[in-house]
JSON list of C-alpha atoms and ligand atoms in Angstrom, two decimals:
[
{"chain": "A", "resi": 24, "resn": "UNK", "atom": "CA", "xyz": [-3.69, 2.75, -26.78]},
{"chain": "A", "resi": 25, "resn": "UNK", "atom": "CA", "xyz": [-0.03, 2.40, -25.73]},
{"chain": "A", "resi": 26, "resn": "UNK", "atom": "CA", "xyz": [0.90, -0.88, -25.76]},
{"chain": "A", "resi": 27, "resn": "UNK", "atom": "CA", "xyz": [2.37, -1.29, -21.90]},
{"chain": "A", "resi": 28, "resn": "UNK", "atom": "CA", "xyz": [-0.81, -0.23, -20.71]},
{"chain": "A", "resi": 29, "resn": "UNK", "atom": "CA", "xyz": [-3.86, -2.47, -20.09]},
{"chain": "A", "resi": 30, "resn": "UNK", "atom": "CA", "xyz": [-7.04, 0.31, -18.87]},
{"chain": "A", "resi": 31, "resn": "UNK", "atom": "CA", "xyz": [-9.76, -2.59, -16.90]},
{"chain": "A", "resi": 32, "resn": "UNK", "atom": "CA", "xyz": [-12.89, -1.09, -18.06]},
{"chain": "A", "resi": 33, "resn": "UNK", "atom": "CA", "xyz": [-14.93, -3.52, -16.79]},
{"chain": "A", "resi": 34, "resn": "UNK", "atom": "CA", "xyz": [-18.72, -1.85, -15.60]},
{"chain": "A", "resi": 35, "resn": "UNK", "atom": "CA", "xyz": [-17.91, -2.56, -11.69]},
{"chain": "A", "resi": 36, "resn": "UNK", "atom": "CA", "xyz": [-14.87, -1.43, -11.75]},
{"chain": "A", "resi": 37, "resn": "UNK", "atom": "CA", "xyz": [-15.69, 1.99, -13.57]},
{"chain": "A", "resi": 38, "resn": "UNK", "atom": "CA", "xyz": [-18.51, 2.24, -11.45]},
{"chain": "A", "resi": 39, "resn": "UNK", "atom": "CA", "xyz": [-17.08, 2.24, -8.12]},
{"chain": "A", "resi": 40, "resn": "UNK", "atom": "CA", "xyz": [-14.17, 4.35, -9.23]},
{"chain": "A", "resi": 41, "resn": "UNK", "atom": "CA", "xyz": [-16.90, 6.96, -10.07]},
{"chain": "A", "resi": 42, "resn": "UNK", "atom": "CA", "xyz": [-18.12, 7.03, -6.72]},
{"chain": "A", "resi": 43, "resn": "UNK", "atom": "CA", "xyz": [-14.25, 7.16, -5.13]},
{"chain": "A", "resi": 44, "resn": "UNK", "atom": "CA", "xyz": [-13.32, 10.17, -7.19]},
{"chain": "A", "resi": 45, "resn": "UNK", "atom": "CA", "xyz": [-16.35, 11.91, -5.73]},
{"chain": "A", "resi": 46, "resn": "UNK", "atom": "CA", "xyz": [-15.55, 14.27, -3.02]},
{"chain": "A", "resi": 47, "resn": "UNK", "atom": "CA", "xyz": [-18.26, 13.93, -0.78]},
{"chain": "A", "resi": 48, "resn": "UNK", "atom": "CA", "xyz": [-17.11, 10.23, -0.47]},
{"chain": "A", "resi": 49, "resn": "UNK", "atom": "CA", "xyz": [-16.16, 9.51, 3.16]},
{"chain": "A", "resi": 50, "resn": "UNK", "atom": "CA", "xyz": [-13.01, 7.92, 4.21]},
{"chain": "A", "resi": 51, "resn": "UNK", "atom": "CA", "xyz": [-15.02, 4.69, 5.25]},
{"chain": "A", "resi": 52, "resn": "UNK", "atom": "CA", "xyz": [-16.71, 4.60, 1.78]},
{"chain": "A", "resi": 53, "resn": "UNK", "atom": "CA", "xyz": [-13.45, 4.95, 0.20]},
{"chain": "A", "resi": 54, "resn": "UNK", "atom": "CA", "xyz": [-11.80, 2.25, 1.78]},
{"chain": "A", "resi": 55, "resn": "UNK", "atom": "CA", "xyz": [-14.74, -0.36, 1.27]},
{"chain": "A", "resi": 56, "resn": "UNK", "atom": "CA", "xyz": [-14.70, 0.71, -2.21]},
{"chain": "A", "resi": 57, "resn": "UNK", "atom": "CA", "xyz": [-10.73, 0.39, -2.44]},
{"chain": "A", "resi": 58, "resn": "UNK", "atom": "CA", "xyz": [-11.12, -2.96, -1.23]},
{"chain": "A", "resi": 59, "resn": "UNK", "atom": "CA", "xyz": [-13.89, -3.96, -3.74]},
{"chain": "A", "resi": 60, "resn": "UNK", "atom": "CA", "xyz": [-12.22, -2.55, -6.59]},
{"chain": "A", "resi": 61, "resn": "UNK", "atom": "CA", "xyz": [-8.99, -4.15, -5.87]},
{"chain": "A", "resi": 62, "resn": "UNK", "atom": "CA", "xyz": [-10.35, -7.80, -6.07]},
{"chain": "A", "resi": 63, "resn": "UNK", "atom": "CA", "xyz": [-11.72, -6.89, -9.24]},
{"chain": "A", "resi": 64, "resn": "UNK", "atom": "CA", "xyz": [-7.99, -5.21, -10.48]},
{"chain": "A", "resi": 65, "resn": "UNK", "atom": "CA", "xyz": [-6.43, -8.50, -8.95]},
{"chain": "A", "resi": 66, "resn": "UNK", "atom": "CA", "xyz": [-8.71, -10.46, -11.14]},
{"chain": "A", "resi": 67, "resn": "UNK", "atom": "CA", "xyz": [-7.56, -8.40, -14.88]},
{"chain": "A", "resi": 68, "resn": "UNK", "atom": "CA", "xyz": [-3.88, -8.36, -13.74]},
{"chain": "A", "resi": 69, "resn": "UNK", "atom": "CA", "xyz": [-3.74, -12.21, -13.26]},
{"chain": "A", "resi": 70, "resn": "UNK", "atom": "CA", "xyz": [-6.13, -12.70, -16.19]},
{"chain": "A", "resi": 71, "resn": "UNK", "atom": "CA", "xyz": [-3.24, -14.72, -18.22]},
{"chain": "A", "resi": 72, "resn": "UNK", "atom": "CA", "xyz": [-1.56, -16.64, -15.50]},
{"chain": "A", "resi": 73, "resn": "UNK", "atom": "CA", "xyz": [-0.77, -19.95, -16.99]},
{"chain": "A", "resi": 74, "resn": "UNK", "atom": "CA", "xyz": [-2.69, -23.00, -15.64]},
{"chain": "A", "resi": 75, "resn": "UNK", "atom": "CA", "xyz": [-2.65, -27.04, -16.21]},
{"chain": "A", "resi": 76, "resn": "UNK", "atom": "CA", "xyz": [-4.49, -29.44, -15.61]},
{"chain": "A", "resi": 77, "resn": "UNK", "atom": "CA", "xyz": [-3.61, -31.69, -12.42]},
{"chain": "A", "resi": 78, "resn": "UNK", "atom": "CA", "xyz": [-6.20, -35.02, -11.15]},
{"chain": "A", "resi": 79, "resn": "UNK", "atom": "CA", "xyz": [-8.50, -35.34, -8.88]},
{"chain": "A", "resi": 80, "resn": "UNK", "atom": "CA", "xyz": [-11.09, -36.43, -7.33]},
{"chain": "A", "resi": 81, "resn": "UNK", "atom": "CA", "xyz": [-15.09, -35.32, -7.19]},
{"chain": "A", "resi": 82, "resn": "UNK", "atom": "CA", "xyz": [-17.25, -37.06, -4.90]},
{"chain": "A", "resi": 83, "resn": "UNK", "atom": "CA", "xyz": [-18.16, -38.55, -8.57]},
{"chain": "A", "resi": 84, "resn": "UNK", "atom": "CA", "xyz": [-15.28, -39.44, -10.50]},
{"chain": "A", "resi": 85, "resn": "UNK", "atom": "CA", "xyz": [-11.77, -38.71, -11.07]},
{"chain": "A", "resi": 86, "resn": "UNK", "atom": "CA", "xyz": [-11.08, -35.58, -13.53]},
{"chain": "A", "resi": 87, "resn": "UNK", "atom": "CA", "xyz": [-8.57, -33.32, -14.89]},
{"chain": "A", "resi": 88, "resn": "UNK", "atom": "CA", "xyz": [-8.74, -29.91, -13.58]},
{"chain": "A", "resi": 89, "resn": "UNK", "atom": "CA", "xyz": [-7.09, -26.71, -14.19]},
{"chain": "A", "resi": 90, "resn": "UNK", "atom": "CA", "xyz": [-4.87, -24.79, -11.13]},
{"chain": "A", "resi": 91, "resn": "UNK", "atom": "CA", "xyz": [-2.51, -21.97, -11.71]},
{"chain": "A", "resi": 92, "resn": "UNK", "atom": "CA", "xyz": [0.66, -22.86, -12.36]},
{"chain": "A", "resi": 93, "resn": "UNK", "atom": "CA", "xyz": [3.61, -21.06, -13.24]},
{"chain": "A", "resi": 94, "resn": "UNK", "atom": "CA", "xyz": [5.60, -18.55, -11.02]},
{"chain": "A", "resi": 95, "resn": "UNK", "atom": "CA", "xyz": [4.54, -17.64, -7.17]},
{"chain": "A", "resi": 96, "resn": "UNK", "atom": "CA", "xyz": [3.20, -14.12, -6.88]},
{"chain": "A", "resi": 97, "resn": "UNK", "atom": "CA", "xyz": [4.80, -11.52, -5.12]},
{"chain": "A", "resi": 98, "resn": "UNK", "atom": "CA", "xyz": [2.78, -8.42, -4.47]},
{"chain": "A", "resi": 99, "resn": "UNK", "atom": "CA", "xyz": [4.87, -5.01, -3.84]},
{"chain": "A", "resi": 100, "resn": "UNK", "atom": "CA", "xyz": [3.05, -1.95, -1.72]},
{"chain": "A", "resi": 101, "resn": "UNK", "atom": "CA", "xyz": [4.71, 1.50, -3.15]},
{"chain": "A", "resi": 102, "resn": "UNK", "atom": "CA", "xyz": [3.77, 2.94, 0.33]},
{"chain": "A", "resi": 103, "resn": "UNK", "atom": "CA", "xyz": [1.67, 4.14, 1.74]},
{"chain": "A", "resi": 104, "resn": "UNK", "atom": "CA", "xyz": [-1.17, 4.43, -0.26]},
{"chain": "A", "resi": 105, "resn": "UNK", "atom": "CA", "xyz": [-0.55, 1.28, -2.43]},
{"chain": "A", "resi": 106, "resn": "UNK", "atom": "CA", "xyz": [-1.08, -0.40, 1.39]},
{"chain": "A", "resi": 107, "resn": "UNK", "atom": "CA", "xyz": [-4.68, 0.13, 0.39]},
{"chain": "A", "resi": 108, "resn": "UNK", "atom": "CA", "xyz": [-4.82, -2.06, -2.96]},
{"chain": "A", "resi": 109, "resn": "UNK", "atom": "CA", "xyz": [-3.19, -5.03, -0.61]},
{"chain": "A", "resi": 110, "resn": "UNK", "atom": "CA", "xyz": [-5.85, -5.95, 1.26]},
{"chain": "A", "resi": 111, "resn": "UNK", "atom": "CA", "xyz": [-8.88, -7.37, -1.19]},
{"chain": "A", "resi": 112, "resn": "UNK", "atom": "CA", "xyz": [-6.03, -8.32, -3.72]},
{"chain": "A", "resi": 113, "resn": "UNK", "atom": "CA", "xyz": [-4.65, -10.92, -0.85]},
{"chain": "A", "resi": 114, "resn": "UNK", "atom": "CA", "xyz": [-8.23, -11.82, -0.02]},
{"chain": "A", "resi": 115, "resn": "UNK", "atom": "CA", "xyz": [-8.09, -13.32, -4.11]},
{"chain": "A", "resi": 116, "resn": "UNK", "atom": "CA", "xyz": [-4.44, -14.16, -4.01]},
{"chain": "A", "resi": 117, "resn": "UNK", "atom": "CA", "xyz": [-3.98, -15.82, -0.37]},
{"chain": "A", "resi": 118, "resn": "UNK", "atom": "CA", "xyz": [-0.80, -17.32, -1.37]},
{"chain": "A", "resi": 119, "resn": "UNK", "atom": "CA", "xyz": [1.06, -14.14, -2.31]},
{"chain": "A", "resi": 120, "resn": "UNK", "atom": "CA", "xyz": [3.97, -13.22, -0.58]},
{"chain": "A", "resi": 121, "resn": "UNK", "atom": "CA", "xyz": [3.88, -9.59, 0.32]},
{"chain": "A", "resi": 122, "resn": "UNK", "atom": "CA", "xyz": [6.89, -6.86, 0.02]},
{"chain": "A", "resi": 123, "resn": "UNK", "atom": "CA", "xyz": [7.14, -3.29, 0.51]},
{"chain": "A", "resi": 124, "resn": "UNK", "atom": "CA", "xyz": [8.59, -0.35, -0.71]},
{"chain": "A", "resi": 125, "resn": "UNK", "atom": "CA", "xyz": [8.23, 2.93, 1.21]},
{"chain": "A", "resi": 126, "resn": "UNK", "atom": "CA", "xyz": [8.51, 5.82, -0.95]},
{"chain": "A", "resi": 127, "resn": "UNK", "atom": "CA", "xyz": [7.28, 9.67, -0.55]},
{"chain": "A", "resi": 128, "resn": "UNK", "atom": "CA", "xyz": [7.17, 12.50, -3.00]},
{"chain": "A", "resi": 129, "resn": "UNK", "atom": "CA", "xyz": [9.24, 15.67, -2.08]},
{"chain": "A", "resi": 130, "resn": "UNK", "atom": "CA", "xyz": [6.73, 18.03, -2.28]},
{"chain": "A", "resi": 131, "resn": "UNK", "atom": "CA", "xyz": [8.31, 20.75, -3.93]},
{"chain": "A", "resi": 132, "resn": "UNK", "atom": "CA", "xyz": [10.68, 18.67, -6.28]},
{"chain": "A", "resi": 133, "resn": "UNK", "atom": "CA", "xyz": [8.16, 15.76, -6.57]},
{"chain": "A", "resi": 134, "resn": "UNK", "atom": "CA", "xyz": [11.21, 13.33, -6.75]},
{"chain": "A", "resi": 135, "resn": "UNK", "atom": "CA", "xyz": [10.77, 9.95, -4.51]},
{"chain": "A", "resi": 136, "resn": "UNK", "atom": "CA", "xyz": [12.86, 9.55, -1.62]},
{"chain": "A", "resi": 137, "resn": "UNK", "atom": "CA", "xyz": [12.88, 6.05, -0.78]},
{"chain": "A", "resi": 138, "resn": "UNK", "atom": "CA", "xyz": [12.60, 5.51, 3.41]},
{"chain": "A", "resi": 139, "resn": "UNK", "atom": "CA", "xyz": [11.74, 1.67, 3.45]},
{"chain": "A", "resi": 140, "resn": "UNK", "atom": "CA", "xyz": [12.33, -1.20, 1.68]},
{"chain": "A", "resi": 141, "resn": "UNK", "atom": "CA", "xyz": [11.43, -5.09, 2.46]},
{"chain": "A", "resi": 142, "resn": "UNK", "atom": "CA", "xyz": [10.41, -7.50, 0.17]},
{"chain": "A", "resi": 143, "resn": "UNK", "atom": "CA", "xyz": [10.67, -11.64, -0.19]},
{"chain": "A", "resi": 144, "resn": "UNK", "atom": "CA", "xyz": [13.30, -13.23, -0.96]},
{"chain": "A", "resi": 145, "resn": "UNK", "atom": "CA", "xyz": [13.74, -15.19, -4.06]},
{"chain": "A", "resi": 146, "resn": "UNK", "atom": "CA", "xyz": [11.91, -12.35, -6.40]},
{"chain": "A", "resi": 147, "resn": "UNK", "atom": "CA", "xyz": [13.71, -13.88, -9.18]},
{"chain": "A", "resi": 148, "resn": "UNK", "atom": "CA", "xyz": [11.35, -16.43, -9.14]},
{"chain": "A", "resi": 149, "resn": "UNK", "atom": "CA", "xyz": [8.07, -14.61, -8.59]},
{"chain": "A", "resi": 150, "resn": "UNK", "atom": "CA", "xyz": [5.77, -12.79, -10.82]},
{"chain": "A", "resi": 151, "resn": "UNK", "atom": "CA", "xyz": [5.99, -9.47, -9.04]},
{"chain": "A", "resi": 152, "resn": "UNK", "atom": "CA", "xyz": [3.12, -7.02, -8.71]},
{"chain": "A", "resi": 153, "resn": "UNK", "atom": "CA", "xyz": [3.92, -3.37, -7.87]},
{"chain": "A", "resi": 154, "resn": "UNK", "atom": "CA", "xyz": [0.69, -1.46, -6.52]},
{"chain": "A", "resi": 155, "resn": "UNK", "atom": "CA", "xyz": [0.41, 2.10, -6.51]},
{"chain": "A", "resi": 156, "resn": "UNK", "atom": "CA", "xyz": [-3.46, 3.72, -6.69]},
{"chain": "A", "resi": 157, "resn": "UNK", "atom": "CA", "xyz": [-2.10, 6.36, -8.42]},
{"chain": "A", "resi": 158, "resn": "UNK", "atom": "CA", "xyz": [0.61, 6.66, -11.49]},
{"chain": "A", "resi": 159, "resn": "UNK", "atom": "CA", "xyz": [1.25, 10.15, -11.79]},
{"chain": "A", "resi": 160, "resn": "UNK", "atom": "CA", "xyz": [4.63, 11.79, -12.80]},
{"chain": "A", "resi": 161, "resn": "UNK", "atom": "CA", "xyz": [5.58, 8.22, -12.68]},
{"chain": "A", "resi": 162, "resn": "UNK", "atom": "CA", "xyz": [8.61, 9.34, -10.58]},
{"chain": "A", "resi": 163, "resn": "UNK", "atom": "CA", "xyz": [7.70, 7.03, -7.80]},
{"chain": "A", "resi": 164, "resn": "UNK", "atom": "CA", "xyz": [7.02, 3.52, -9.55]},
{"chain": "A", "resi": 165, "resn": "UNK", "atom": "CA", "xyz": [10.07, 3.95, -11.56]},
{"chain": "A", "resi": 166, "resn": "UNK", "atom": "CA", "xyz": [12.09, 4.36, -8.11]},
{"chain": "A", "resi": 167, "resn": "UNK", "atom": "CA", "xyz": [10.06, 1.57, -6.94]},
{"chain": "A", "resi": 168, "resn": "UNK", "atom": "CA", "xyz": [10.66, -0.91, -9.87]},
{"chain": "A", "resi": 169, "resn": "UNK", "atom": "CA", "xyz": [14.41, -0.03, -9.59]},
{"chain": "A", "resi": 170, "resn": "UNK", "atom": "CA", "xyz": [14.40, -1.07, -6.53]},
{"chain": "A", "resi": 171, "resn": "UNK", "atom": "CA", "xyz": [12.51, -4.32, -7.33]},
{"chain": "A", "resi": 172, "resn": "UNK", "atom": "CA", "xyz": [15.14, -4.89, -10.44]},
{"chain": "A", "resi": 173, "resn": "UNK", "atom": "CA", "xyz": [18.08, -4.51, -8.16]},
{"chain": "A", "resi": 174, "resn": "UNK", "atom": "CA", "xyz": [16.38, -6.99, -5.73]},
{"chain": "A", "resi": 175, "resn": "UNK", "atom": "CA", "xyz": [16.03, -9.38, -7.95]},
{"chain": "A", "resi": 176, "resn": "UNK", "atom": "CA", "xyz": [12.74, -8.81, -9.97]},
{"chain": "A", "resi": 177, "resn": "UNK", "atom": "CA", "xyz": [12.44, -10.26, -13.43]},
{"chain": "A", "resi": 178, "resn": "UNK", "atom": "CA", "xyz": [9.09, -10.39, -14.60]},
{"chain": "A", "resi": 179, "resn": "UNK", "atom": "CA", "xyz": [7.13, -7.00, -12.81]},
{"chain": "A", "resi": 180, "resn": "UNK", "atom": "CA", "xyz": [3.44, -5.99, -13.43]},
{"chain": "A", "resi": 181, "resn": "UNK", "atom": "CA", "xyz": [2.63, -2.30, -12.19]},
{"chain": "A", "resi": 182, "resn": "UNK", "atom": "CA", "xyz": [-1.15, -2.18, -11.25]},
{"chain": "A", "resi": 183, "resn": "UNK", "atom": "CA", "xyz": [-2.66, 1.33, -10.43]},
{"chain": "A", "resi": 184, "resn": "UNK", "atom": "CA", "xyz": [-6.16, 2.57, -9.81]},
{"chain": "A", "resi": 185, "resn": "UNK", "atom": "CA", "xyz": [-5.33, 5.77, -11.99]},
{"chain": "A", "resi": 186, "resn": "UNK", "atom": "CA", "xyz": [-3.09, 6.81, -14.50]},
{"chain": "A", "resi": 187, "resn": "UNK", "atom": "CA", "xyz": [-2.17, 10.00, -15.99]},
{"chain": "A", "resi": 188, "resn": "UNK", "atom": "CA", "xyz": [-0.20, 10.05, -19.33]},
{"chain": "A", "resi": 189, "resn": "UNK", "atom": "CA", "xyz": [2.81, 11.35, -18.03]},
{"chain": "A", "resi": 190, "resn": "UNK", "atom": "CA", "xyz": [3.54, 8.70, -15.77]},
{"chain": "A", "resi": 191, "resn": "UNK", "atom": "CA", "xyz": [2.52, 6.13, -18.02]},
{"chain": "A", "resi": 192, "resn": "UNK", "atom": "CA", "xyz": [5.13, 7.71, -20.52]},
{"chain": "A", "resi": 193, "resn": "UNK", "atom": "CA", "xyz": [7.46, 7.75, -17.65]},
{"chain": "A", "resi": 194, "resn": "UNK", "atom": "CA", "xyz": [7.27, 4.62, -16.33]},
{"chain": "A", "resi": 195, "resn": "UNK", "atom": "CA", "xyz": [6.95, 3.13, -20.80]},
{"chain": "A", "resi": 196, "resn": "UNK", "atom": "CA", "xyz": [10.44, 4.42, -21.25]},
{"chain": "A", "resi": 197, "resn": "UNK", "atom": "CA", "xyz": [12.21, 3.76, -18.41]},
{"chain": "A", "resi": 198, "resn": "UNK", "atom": "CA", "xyz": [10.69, 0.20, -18.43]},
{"chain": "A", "resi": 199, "resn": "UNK", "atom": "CA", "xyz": [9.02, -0.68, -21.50]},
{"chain": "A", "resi": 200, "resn": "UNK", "atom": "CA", "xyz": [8.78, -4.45, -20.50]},
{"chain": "A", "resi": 201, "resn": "UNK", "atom": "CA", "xyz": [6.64, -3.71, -17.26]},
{"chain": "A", "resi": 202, "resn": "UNK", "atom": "CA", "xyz": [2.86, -4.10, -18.36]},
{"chain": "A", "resi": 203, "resn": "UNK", "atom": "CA", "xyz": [1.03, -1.11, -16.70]},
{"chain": "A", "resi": 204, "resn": "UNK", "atom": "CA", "xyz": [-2.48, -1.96, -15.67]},
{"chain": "A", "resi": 205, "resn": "UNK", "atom": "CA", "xyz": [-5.14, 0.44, -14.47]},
{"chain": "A", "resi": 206, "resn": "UNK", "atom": "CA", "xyz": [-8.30, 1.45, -14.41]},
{"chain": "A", "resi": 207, "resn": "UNK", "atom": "CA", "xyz": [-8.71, 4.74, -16.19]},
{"chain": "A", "resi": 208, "resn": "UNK", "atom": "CA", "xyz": [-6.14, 7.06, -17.93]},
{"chain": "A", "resi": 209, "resn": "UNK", "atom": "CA", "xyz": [-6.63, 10.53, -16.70]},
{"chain": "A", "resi": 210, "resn": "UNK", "atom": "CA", "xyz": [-6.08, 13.97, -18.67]},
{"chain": "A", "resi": 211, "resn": "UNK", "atom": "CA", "xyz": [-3.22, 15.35, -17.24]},
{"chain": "A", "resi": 212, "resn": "UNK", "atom": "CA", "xyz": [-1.35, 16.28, -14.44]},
{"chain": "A", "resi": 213, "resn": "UNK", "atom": "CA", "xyz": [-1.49, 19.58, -12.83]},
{"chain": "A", "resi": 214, "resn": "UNK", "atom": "CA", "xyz": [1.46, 21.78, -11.82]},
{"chain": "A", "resi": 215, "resn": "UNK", "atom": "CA", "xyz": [1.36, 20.30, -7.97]},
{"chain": "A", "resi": 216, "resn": "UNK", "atom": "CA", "xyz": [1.51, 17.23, -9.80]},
{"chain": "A", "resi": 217, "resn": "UNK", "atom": "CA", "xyz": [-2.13, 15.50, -8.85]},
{"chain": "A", "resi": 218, "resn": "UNK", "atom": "CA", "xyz": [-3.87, 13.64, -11.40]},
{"chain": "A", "resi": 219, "resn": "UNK", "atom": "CA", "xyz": [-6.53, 15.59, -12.89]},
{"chain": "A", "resi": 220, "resn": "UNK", "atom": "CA", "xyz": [-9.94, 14.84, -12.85]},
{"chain": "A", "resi": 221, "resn": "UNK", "atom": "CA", "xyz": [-8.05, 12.11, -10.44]},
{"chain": "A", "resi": 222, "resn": "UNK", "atom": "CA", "xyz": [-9.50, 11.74, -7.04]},
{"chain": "A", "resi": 223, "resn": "UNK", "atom": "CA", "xyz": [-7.12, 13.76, -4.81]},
{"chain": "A", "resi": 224, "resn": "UNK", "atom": "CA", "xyz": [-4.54, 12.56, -2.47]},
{"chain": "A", "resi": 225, "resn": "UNK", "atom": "CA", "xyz": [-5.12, 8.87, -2.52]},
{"chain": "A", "resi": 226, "resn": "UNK", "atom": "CA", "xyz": [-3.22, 8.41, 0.87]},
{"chain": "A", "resi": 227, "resn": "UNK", "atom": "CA", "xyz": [-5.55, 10.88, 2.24]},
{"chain": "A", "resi": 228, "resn": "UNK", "atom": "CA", "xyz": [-8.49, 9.65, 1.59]},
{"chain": "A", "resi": 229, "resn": "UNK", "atom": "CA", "xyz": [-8.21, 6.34, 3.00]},
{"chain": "A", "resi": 230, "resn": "UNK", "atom": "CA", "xyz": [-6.94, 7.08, 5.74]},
{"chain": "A", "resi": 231, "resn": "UNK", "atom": "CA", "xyz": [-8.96, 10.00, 6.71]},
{"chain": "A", "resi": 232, "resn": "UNK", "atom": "CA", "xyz": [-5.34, 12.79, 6.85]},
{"chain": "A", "resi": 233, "resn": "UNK", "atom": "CA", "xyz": [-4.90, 16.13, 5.09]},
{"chain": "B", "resi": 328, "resn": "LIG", "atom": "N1", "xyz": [-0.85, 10.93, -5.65]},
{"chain": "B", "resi": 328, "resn": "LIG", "atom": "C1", "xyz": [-2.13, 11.01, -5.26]},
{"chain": "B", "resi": 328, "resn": "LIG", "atom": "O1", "xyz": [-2.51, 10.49, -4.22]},
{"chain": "B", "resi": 328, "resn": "LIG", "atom": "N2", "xyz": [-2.99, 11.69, -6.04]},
{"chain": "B", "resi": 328, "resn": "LIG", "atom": "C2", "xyz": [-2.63, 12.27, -7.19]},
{"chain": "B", "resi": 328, "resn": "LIG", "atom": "O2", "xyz": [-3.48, 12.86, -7.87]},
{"chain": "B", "resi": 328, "resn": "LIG", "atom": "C3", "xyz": [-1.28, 12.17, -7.58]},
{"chain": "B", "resi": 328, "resn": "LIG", "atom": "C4", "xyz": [-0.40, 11.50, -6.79]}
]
């Protein structure tokens, strides 16, 4: 395995991923199952947050007792579709500050044109977390983590639903410090540059467009 890339094989996760890439899944199914899968992704990528142990109080006794410490969390959307890995993340992660990076993919080029951009302030200091379902010529996270970089990022994650190898490649040498995290590493990408067996147009089939 390539060592910027963390695949979260955990049984739930796999799972419900086999039921998005299905195409008979409806739009509603796909979005409950976004949701769910995202907590569980939001659990793997903060698996190693550091933590310490503060005091308190039980209705019993006073104890030490671990809370995350460390930096605050930042969570980037690579719009639109990483808008759909936001919502069940934040439901783990209440405390996250939330940015957003609108990007689309020229269809005929597949380059990222960047249309949006608004994230926190003092990224510096955050852990930032760049979501994107899908990572697949990679063109679009590394536009994304650019972006991040030049506004401030230090320390970036990149969690995706799906990978294919090119954009895991992509995103390795462009920036080989960024951790990729996802939940299965495709085959390959076809010549319209979907992820193949990959689930189609991830933006599509959450929110219901062609
Ligand atoms: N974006 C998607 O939504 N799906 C793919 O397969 C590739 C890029």
């Amino acid at each position: 395995m390539k060592k910027n890339l963390t695949i979260i094989d955990h049984p739930l996760v796999q799972h419900k991923l086999t039921l998005m890439r299905k195409k008979e899944t409806p739009c509603s199914s796909f979005r409950r199952l976004l949701r769910e899968i995202s907590m569980l992704l939001a659990y793997e990528v903060t698996r190693d947050l550091p933590i310490s142990d503060t005091t308190i109080e039980t209705p019993l006794c006073r104890t030490k007792s671990p809370i995350v410490t460390g930096k605050k969390l930042a969570l980037v959307s690579i719009m639109r579709a990483g808008n759909g890995l936001l919502d069940g993340m934040l439901e783990l992660i209440p405390s996250a500050r939330v940015g957003f990076v609108g990007l689309y993919r020229d269809e005929k080029t597949l380059e990222p044109v960047e249309y949006y951009c608004k994230v926190p302030d003092q990224l510096e200091d955050r852990l930032v977390i760049a979501v994107d379902p899908m990572l697949a010529t990679g063109n679009s996270s590394v536009a994304a983590i650019d972006q991040l970089k030049e506004s401030g990022a230090k320390e970036l994650r990149l969690l995706c639903l799906l990978a294919a190898p090119e954009g895991v490649a992509r995103v390795g040498g462009a920036h080989p410090e960024v951790p990729i995290f996802t939940a299965a590493l495709d085959d390959h990408l076809n010549e319209q540059g979907y992820i193949v067996p990959g689930l189609g147009d991830a933006g599509d089939r959450m929110f219901g467009t062609v």
